[in-house]
Amino acid sequence: MSAPTTTISSLPYELLVAIAVAGQEDRVAESNWEIRTTTFKSEWTLSQLSHRFRDVIVGAPALWTLIETDFISEGSVEILNLYLERSRASKLSIMLCQQWSSRAVGERLLLTGTNHIVPHVHRIQRLRILLEKRWAWDMLALFRDEAAPHLQHLEIVCATLDETPLVMFSSGVPRLDFLKIDGFILQSPAAAFALTHLELRKDWCIDPAYPTLNQYAALTAQCPLLEYLQLDVNWVPEEAPRFLIPTLKYLRISIPGEDADYLLAVVGIFDAPALTELIFDGTHGDQIAFLLGRKTLPHSIFPALTSLTFLLRDSCGCESANENLPSHTISSPPAIFPALSRLTLINQCFTEHLIQDMLGPASHPWPLLKTITLGAVDDSFEKVGAAVEDPMDSKRQRGEPVPEVQLLQLLSRENWSENGPYAERSCSLGKLSSPVSHRT
Ligand SMILES: [Zn+2]
């Protein structure tokens, strides 16, 4: 008796749908702005193979819920409508891109927003919008009075708008968990109470950011569940607002090039006793020494902080000009971060000096420190590696516990992603190149 043969055309309904779903999985998790053409979408490809496949795939609303539209493409609105129709009442994930400011593209964007997106806003779960300046204001204003009862993830990136805060979803977004806003200020959506993840970027702002910092503080004050916060802090005025966030676990702050005490001023505005991980983007060696040498802070305490990272995306001329040589001695362990066990210095000037300060013969024992990760680019890689060996040997000779040191050779800067070698929290060091040598 011969075994029954299975061909792709005789696959059961459930299996066919499962194949299409599997083809969509990575699209759900993606955080870039690449729009896939229909050719690379499993639901689209499978629905074109045969009549039976078409009936099965088109008849499964859950397969038509991932909508990606680039308004520059002809036919993009028709495809969007097809997805809206086939998804029936299912919850939607929508990504809209408009990066080119011709009048025709802008008008298509507004018309689509008005006629097709807003009427479905009640079933949108995830909304990502990338906009060029000229049409952004009008597009986002379409959502001003709306309620989005199922919206969990909202991400909007705009080229420069102005300083006036925008109002969106004033009728409520009760399930909003993830909010990322880049390029403008969003007036706190009515009921931001469920937010656990908040990213507020404003890289382009060159004016003193005092009102901005106040607006940031006002927004975070409405988020009693906040665990993740990412901010650009471009200026800290004397009367700066304070960020009291008892639930915060992860904080990432970008700073501009500033004086040695700037980093301390930034840390001073946060009161986050549950914070476990802190990342600074844009720091220099003198700022690090100044911060870690402090005995107290005026208000803040960070008793739970175990991981501290300093990162610079650009090159700096501090070492070659012999400027800003750190003159403050790091107290080990740092008094303001008593639980610190993992320290990471990525592309920081004066790394050797800092290491000598922390681990050298004059340093105090620091038994809690378990890991030091040092990342250096090109020619400074060997130099940083060599600088670690002596202090580590002297620690061993004194019979003191020695931390594990990871030395990472970074990709050349031109190959870094938008966020530097750390793409996102979850990527950790994944963006770094090998070889990675361990010197312990
Ligand atoms: Zn520097």
XYZ file of C-alpha atoms and ligand atoms in Angstrom:
441
model
C 0.000 0.000 0.000
C 1.503 3.299 -0.981
C 1.564 6.228 1.440
C -0.801 9.085 0.643
C 1.036 11.870 -1.145
C 0.760 15.442 0.107
C 1.320 18.269 -2.303
C 1.313 21.943 -1.455
C -2.022 22.320 -3.222
C -3.667 19.747 -0.921
C -2.495 21.322 2.340
C -5.294 21.680 4.857
C -6.760 25.131 5.456
C -5.263 25.523 8.919
C -1.756 24.663 7.744
C -1.936 27.092 4.865
C -2.959 29.918 7.178
C -0.225 28.916 9.643
C 2.384 29.193 6.874
C 1.185 32.685 6.025
C 1.212 33.678 9.704
C 4.766 32.364 10.115
C 5.810 34.529 7.182
C 4.482 37.583 9.004
C 6.137 37.066 12.358
C 9.272 39.123 11.791
C 7.199 41.968 10.353
C 5.354 42.376 13.646
C 8.604 42.839 15.558
C 10.373 45.114 13.079
C 11.136 48.633 14.211
C 12.630 50.082 11.032
C 10.825 52.111 8.400
C 11.345 49.804 5.458
C 8.189 49.195 3.514
C 8.085 45.766 1.952
C 6.688 45.465 -1.482
C 3.739 43.143 -1.819
C 6.045 40.555 -3.442
C 7.699 39.970 -0.036
C 4.512 39.492 1.944
C 3.409 35.931 2.614
C -0.324 36.681 2.462
C 0.102 38.363 -0.894
C 2.281 35.666 -2.429
C 0.192 32.724 -1.172
C -3.063 34.325 -2.281
C -1.782 34.381 -5.862
C -0.783 30.713 -6.174
C -4.166 29.194 -6.996
C -7.926 29.730 -6.671
C -8.073 27.550 -3.574
C -5.176 29.355 -1.934
C -6.747 32.658 -2.784
C -10.063 31.700 -1.165
C -8.350 30.453 1.983
C -5.946 33.368 2.430
C -8.371 36.121 1.469
C -10.953 34.566 3.781
C -8.664 34.813 6.829
C -9.045 38.399 8.150
C -6.140 38.059 10.619
C -3.709 37.763 7.690
C -4.584 41.259 6.418
C -3.929 43.269 9.537
C -0.324 44.367 8.900
C -0.683 47.460 6.747
C 2.384 49.234 5.360
C 1.922 52.207 3.073
C 4.494 54.416 1.421
C 2.568 57.293 -0.106
C 5.152 57.833 -2.789
C 4.160 54.564 -4.495
C 1.385 54.637 -7.036
C -1.363 52.237 -6.031
C -0.393 52.332 -2.353
C -3.780 53.676 -1.285
C -5.638 50.989 -3.233
C -3.594 48.276 -1.510
C -4.223 49.894 1.872
C -7.951 49.784 1.174
C -7.740 46.144 0.187
C -6.141 45.335 3.549
C -8.740 47.390 5.447
C -11.516 45.528 3.702
C -10.055 42.000 4.017
C -9.130 42.461 7.690
C -12.839 43.072 8.452
C -13.129 43.806 12.187
C -9.652 42.558 13.222
C -7.249 44.770 15.156
C -4.766 46.573 12.909
C -1.076 47.371 12.832
C -0.484 50.328 10.512
C 2.757 51.901 9.290
C 2.553 55.050 7.160
C 5.539 56.700 5.465
C 5.691 60.010 3.671
C 9.214 61.232 3.138
C 8.847 63.238 -0.015
C 7.009 66.491 -0.128
C 5.462 66.805 -3.560
C 1.990 68.290 -3.472
C 0.450 65.157 -4.995
C 1.985 62.875 -2.340
C 0.950 65.224 0.484
C -2.612 65.462 -0.748
C -2.815 61.691 -1.129
C -1.642 61.370 2.471
C -4.274 63.739 3.866
C -7.079 62.282 1.800
C -6.189 58.754 2.873
C -5.921 59.797 6.493
C -9.317 61.465 6.425
C -11.232 58.880 4.410
C -9.546 55.595 5.295
C -7.386 55.705 8.426
C -9.450 57.796 10.842
C -12.670 55.786 10.247
C -10.765 52.653 11.380
C -8.959 54.256 14.317
C -11.116 52.341 16.810
C -9.468 49.050 15.749
C -5.860 50.199 15.429
C -3.547 48.468 17.901
C -0.204 49.662 16.603
C 0.373 52.889 14.664
C 3.721 54.051 13.258
C 3.974 57.231 11.193
C 7.047 58.719 9.492
C 6.396 62.194 8.095
C 8.199 64.906 6.250
C 7.636 68.396 7.605
C 5.336 70.057 5.127
C 2.297 67.828 5.563
C 2.943 66.519 9.042
C 0.941 69.054 10.975
C -2.245 68.573 8.953
C -1.908 64.788 8.998
C -1.436 64.507 12.756
C -4.227 67.027 13.384
C -6.638 64.472 11.888
C -6.247 62.460 15.098
C -6.722 65.404 17.463
C -10.184 64.625 18.829
C -10.155 60.883 18.254
C -10.336 58.062 20.767
C -8.282 54.943 20.090
C -9.575 52.371 22.581
C -7.272 49.555 21.384
C -4.125 51.536 20.588
C -1.143 50.057 22.451
C 1.847 51.233 20.422
C 2.181 54.742 18.962
C 5.318 55.894 17.209
C 5.644 59.134 15.247
C 8.810 60.503 13.680
C 8.648 63.927 12.013
C 11.193 66.138 10.404
C 11.182 69.500 12.138
C 7.848 70.811 13.294
C 7.731 73.830 15.551
C 7.697 74.227 19.314
C 3.926 74.271 19.721
C 2.758 71.055 21.358
C 0.426 68.931 19.262
C -2.740 67.399 20.620
C -3.665 63.890 19.503
C -6.272 61.398 20.712
C -7.835 63.844 23.151
C -10.765 61.455 23.610
C -8.529 58.812 25.091
C -5.996 56.035 24.513
C -6.638 53.915 27.602
C -4.458 50.966 26.514
C -1.453 52.935 25.253
C 1.652 51.160 26.528
C 4.418 52.322 24.129
C 4.867 55.924 22.988
C 7.747 57.194 20.876
C 7.707 60.765 19.612
C 10.573 62.203 17.600
C 10.706 65.784 16.364
C 7.899 67.522 18.182
C 6.148 67.785 21.512
C 2.975 65.846 22.056
C 0.623 67.293 24.588
C -0.112 64.474 26.974
C -2.750 62.267 25.434
C -5.814 62.089 27.619
C -5.216 59.063 29.812
C -1.554 58.251 29.304
C -1.900 56.203 32.432
C -1.048 52.791 31.002
C 2.302 53.848 29.465
C 5.262 51.720 30.466
C 7.586 52.787 27.602
C 8.195 56.421 26.658
C 10.731 57.819 24.176
C 10.837 61.555 23.568
C 13.423 62.650 21.040
C 14.067 66.172 19.891
C 17.579 66.123 18.494
C 17.026 69.051 16.236
C 16.067 71.499 18.992
C 18.783 74.097 19.392
C 16.889 76.641 21.421
C 17.090 76.482 25.191
C 14.843 73.580 26.035
C 13.424 74.758 29.330
C 9.778 74.607 28.233
C 10.497 71.243 26.681
C 11.916 69.815 29.864
C 8.837 71.036 31.739
C 6.594 69.383 29.176
C 8.551 66.154 29.454
C 8.236 66.248 33.237
C 4.497 66.910 33.010
C 4.033 63.938 30.702
C 6.033 61.507 32.823
C 4.120 62.642 35.913
C 0.993 61.223 34.260
C 2.528 57.782 33.794
C 2.458 55.958 37.114
C 3.486 52.643 35.486
C 6.492 53.964 33.547
C 9.438 51.535 33.375
C 11.395 52.700 30.312
C 12.259 56.308 29.531
C 14.437 57.717 26.766
C 15.017 61.467 26.522
C 17.197 64.031 24.809
C 18.206 66.539 27.471
C 19.742 69.465 25.628
C 19.813 72.003 28.427
C 19.312 71.939 32.188
C 18.270 75.305 33.619
C 18.911 76.253 37.231
C 15.243 75.888 38.123
C 14.858 72.616 36.303
C 11.753 70.496 36.831
C 12.232 67.241 38.676
C 11.329 63.829 37.324
C 10.003 61.771 40.191
C 9.338 58.307 38.722
C 9.162 55.587 41.400
C 8.525 52.758 38.891
C 11.331 53.570 36.437
C 13.780 50.736 35.759
C 15.539 51.811 32.556
C 16.672 55.314 31.596
C 18.536 56.376 28.472
C 19.556 60.013 28.037
C 21.243 61.745 25.124
C 23.227 64.863 25.946
C 25.048 67.415 23.810
C 28.755 68.148 24.247
C 28.980 70.179 27.434
C 31.105 70.971 30.487
C 32.329 68.437 33.017
C 29.486 69.158 35.443
C 26.690 68.867 32.854
C 26.235 65.142 33.341
C 25.837 65.642 37.053
C 23.225 68.346 36.433
C 21.274 65.913 34.231
C 21.413 63.103 36.792
C 20.265 65.570 39.428
C 16.853 66.128 37.841
C 15.872 62.458 38.203
C 14.502 60.837 41.278
C 14.121 57.179 40.370
C 14.833 54.900 43.320
C 13.941 51.692 41.421
C 16.242 52.444 38.470
C 18.477 49.493 37.575
C 19.950 50.507 34.225
C 21.192 53.919 33.090
C 22.674 54.752 29.686
C 24.188 58.082 28.684
C 24.714 58.876 25.030
C 27.132 61.705 24.214
C 29.479 61.687 27.218
C 33.204 62.438 27.606
C 35.778 61.152 30.091
C 35.914 64.292 32.211
C 32.148 64.216 32.752
C 32.305 60.585 33.853
C 35.076 61.267 36.374
C 33.193 64.274 37.717
C 29.985 62.241 38.161
C 31.533 59.106 39.645
C 33.673 61.180 41.995
C 30.677 62.789 43.661
C 29.995 61.848 47.239
C 26.334 62.937 47.272
C 23.613 64.337 45.075
C 21.335 67.155 46.257
C 18.100 65.167 45.892
C 18.447 61.949 43.973
C 19.526 58.546 45.143
C 20.014 55.469 42.984
C 20.245 52.577 45.442
C 19.091 49.938 42.923
C 21.258 50.908 39.941
C 23.377 47.960 38.835
C 24.255 48.830 35.220
C 25.755 52.091 33.987
C 26.791 52.818 30.389
C 28.557 55.781 28.808
C 28.569 56.021 25.042
C 29.824 58.464 22.438
C 28.732 58.146 18.831
C 31.109 60.679 17.299
C 34.834 61.063 17.601
C 36.081 63.734 19.970
C 39.397 65.545 20.001
C 39.771 65.698 23.793
C 42.753 63.347 24.005
C 44.756 64.665 21.086
C 44.232 68.239 22.268
C 44.907 67.066 25.821
C 41.828 68.989 26.832
C 39.410 68.142 29.615
C 41.775 65.709 31.284
C 39.710 64.228 34.125
C 40.823 65.852 37.354
C 38.352 64.179 39.679
C 39.097 60.928 41.381
C 36.431 58.271 41.049
C 35.317 56.916 44.360
C 35.040 53.158 44.165
C 32.340 52.162 44.457
C 30.752 55.465 43.397
C 28.894 56.879 46.391
C 25.859 57.836 44.327
C 25.545 54.372 42.726
C 26.377 52.049 45.637
C 24.991 48.868 44.018
C 26.784 49.276 40.669
C 28.048 45.948 39.341
C 28.348 46.509 35.592
C 30.112 49.453 33.997
C 30.319 50.015 30.247
C 32.447 52.617 28.463
C 31.930 52.747 24.706
C 34.187 54.987 22.634
C 34.974 57.250 25.598
C 37.969 59.578 25.701
C 40.452 59.018 28.543
C 39.241 55.452 29.116
C 42.739 54.429 30.299
C 42.766 57.257 32.812
C 39.340 56.254 34.149
C 40.361 52.597 34.475
C 43.534 53.540 36.328
C 41.433 55.663 38.651
C 38.946 52.867 39.372
C 41.252 49.849 39.538
C 44.795 51.201 39.943
C 47.014 50.897 43.048
C 45.421 53.933 44.706
C 41.846 52.637 44.296
C 39.699 51.172 47.033
C 38.344 47.616 46.850
C 35.097 47.444 44.874
C 33.793 43.907 45.475
C 30.386 44.515 43.878
C 31.872 45.369 40.495
C 31.506 42.206 38.399
C 31.875 43.365 34.790
C 33.603 46.156 32.953
C 32.929 46.422 29.233
C 35.187 48.646 27.182
C 34.499 49.433 23.549
C 37.089 51.138 21.382
C 37.345 52.000 17.716
C 40.233 51.065 15.417
C 43.612 52.289 16.706
C 42.586 52.900 20.309
C 41.524 49.247 20.714
C 45.022 47.942 21.556
C 45.803 50.936 23.742
C 42.705 50.465 25.878
C 43.397 46.739 26.196
C 46.951 47.334 27.394
C 45.798 49.929 29.916
C 43.650 47.384 31.741
C 46.347 44.785 32.380
C 48.484 46.512 35.022
C 45.702 47.650 37.321
C 44.138 44.170 37.116
C 47.451 42.520 38.029
C 47.956 44.815 40.974
C 44.446 44.039 42.193
C 45.198 40.317 42.021
C 48.445 40.811 43.923
C 46.554 42.598 46.659
C 44.183 39.642 46.846
C 41.192 41.759 45.838
C 38.331 40.460 43.682
C 38.887 41.235 40.017
C 36.005 42.112 37.707
C 35.595 40.437 34.355
C 36.720 42.834 31.637
C 35.296 42.592 28.177
C 37.095 44.446 25.465
C 35.121 45.118 22.335
C 36.436 46.260 19.037
C 33.756 48.484 17.627
C 32.704 48.722 14.030
C 34.011 51.794 12.283
C 31.749 54.672 13.125
C 30.356 54.964 9.640
C 28.835 51.500 10.097
C 27.074 52.322 13.321
C 23.327 52.390 13.334
C 21.330 55.507 14.093
C 21.725 54.833 17.804
C 25.397 53.925 17.723
C 26.547 50.401 18.541
C 23.542 49.941 20.802
C 20.549 49.764 18.534
C 17.991 49.212 21.260
C 17.942 47.876 24.746
C 17.284 44.337 23.619
C 20.136 44.378 21.099
C 22.701 44.903 23.803
C 26.100 44.471 22.230
C 24.822 42.627 19.179
C 25.796 45.429 16.821
C 29.454 45.198 17.693
C 31.883 43.358 15.492
C 34.182 40.566 16.522
C 36.840 39.910 17.573
C 35.838 40.258 21.164
C 38.689 39.301 23.446
C 38.393 38.742 27.149
C 41.227 39.833 29.367
C 40.763 38.799 32.926
Zn 36.051 63.633 24.686
